[in-house]
mmCIF file with all atom_site columns, C-alpha atoms in Angstrom:
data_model
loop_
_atom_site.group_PDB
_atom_site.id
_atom_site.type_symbol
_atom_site.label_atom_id
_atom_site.label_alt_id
_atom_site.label_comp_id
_atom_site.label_asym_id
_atom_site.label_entity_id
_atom_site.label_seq_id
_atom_site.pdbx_PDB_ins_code
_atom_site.Cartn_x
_atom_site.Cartn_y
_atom_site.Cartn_z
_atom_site.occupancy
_atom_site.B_iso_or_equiv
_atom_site.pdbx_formal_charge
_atom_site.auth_seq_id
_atom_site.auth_comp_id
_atom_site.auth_asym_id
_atom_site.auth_atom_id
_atom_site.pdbx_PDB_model_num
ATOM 1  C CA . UNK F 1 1  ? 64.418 80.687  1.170   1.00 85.00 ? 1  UNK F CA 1
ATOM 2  C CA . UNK F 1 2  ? 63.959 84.203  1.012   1.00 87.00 ? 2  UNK F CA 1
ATOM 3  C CA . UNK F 1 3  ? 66.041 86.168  -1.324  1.00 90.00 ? 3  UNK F CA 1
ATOM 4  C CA . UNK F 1 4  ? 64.774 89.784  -1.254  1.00 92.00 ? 4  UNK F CA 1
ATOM 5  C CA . UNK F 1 5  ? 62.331 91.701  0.997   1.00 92.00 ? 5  UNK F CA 1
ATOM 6  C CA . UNK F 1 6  ? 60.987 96.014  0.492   1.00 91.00 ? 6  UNK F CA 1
ATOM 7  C CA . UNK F 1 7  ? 59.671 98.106  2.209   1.00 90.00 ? 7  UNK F CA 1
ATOM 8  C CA . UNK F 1 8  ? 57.441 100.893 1.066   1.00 91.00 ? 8  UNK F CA 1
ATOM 9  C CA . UNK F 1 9  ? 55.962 104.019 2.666   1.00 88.00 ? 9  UNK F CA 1
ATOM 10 C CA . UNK F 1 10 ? 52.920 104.830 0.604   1.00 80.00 ? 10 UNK F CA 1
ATOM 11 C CA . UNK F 1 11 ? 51.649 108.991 -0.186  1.00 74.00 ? 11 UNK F CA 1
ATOM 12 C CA . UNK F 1 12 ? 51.135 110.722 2.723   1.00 67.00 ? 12 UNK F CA 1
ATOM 13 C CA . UNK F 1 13 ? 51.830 114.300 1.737   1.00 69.00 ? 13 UNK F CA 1
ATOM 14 C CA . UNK F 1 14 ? 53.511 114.489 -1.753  1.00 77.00 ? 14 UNK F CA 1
ATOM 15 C CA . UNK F 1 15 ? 51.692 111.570 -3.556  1.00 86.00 ? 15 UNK F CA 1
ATOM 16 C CA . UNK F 1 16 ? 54.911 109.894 -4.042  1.00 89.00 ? 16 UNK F CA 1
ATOM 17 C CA . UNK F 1 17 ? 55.878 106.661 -3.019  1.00 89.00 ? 17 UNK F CA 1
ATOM 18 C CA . UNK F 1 18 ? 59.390 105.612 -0.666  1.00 88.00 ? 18 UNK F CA 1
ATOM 19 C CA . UNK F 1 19 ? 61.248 102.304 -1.023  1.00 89.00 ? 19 UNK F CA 1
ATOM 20 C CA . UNK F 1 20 ? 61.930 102.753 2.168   1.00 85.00 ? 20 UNK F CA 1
ATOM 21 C CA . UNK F 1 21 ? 63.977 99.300  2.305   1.00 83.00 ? 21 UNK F CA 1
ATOM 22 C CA . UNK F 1 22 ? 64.913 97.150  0.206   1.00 85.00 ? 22 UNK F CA 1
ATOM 23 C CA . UNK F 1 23 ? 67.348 93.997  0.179   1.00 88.00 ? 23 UNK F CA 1
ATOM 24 C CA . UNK F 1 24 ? 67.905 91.191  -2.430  1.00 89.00 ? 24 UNK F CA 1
ATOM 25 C CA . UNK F 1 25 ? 70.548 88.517  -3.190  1.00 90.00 ? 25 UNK F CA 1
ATOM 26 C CA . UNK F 1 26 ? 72.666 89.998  -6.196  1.00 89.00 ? 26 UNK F CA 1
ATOM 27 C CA . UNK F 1 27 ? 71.851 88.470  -9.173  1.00 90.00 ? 27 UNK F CA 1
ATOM 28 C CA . UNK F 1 28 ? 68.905 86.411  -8.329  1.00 92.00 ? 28 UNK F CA 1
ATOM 29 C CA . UNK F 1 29 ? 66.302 88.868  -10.056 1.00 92.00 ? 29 UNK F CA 1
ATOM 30 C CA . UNK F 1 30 ? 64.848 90.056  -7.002  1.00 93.00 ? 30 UNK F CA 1
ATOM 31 C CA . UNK F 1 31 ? 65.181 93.311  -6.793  1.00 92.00 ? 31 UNK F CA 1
ATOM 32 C CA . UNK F 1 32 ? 63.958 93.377  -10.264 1.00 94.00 ? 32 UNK F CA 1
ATOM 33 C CA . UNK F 1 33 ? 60.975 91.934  -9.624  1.00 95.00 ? 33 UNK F CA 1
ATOM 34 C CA . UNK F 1 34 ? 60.337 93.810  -6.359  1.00 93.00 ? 34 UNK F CA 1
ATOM 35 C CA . UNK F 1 35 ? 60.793 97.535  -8.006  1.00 94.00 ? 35 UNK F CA 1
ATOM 36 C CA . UNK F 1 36 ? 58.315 96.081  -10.816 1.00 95.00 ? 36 UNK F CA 1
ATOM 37 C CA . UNK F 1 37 ? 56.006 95.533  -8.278  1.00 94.00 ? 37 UNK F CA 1
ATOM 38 C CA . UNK F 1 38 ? 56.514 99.160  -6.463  1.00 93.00 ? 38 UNK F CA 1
ATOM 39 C CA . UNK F 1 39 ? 55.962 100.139 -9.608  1.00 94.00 ? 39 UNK F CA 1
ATOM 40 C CA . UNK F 1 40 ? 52.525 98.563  -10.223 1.00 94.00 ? 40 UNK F CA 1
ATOM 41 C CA . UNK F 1 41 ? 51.390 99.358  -7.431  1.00 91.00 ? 41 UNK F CA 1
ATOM 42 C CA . UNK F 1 42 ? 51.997 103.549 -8.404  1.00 92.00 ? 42 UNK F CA 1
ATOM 43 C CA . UNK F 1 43 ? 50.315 102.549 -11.484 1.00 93.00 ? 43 UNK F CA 1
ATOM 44 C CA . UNK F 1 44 ? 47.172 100.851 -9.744  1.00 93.00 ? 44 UNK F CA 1
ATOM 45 C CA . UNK F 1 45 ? 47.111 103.447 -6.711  1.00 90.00 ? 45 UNK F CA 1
ATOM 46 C CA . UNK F 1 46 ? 47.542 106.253 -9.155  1.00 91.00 ? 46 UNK F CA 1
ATOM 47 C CA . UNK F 1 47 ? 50.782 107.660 -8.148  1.00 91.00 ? 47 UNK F CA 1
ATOM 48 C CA . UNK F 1 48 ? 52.972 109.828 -10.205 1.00 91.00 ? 48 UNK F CA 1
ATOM 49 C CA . UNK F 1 49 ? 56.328 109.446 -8.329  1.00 90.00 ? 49 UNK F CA 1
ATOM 50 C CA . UNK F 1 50 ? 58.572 106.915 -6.728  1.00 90.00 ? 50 UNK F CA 1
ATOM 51 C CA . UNK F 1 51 ? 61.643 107.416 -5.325  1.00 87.00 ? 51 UNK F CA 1
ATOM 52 C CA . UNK F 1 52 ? 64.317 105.586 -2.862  1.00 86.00 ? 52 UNK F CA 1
ATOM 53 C CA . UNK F 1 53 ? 67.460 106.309 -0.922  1.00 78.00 ? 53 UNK F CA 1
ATOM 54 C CA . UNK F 1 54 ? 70.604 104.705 -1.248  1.00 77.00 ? 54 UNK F CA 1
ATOM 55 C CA . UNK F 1 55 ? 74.225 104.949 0.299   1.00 72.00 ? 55 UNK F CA 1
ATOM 56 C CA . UNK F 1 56 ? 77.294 105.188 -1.406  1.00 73.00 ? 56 UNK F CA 1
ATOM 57 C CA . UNK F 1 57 ? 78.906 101.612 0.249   1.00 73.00 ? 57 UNK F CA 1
ATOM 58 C CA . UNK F 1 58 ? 75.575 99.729  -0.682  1.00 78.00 ? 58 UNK F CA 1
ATOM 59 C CA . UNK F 1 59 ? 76.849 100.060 -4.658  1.00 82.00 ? 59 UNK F CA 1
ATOM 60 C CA . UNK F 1 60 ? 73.342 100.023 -5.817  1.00 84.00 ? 60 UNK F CA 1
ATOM 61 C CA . UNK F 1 61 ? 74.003 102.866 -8.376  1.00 84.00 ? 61 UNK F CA 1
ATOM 62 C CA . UNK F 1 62 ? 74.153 100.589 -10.947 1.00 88.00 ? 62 UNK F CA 1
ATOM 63 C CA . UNK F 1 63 ? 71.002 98.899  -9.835  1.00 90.00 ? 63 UNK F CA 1
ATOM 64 C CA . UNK F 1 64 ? 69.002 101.881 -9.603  1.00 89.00 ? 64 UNK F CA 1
ATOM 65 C CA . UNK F 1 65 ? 69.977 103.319 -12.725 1.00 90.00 ? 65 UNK F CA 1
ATOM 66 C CA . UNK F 1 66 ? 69.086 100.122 -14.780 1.00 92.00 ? 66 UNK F CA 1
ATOM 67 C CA . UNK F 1 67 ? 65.553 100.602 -13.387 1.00 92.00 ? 67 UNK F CA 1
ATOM 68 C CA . UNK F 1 68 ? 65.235 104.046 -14.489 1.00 91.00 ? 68 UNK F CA 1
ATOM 69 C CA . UNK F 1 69 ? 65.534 105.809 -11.771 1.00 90.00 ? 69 UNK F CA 1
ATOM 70 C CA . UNK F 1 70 ? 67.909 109.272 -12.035 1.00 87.00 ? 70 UNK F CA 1
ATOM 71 C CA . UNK F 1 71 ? 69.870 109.828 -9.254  1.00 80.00 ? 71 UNK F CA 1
ATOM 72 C CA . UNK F 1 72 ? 69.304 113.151 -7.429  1.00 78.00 ? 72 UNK F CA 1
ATOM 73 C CA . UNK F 1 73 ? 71.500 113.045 -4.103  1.00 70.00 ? 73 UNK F CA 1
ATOM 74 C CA . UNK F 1 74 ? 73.707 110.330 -2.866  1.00 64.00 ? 74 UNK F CA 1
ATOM 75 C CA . UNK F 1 75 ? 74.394 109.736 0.832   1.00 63.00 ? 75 UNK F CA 1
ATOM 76 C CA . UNK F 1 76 ? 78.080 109.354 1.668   1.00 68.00 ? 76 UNK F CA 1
ATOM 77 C CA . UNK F 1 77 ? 76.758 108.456 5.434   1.00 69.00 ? 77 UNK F CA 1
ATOM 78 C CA . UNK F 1 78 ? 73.591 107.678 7.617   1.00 65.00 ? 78 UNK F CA 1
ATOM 79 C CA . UNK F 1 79 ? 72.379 110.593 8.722   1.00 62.00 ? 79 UNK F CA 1
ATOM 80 C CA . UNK F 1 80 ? 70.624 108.919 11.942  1.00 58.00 ? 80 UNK F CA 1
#
């Protein structure tokens, strides 16, 4: 079965890499394990910055902030 699943938009113009998507079963360690590996892949691709969006009714503060990422804007609604 498949329990979590990202998506990720690698340096274009910044050098900074998007989680574009991402989507795991609470509690089942995937979304751990898939922001570890966004995160080695910065580290092998030599990129200084990740960063992903998040809206307010996904309740993934919590998430985010355990894997060190700050928050810098949070979207109350899609904007497309």
């Amino acid at each position: 079965n498949i329990i979590g699943a990202m998506k990720l938009d690698l340096p274009v113009v910044d050098s900074s890499l998007e989680i574009q998507t991402i989507a795991a079963e609470r509690g089942s360690g995937a979304g751990r394990a898939l922001i570890e590996y966004a995160e080695e892949t910065c580290r092998m691709a030599n990129i200084p910055k990740m960063w992903a969006w998040s809206m307010d009714r996904y309740n993934a503060k919590g998430f985010y902030r355990k894997m060190g990422f700050s928050e810098e804007h949070l979207l109350k609604t899609q904007f497309f």
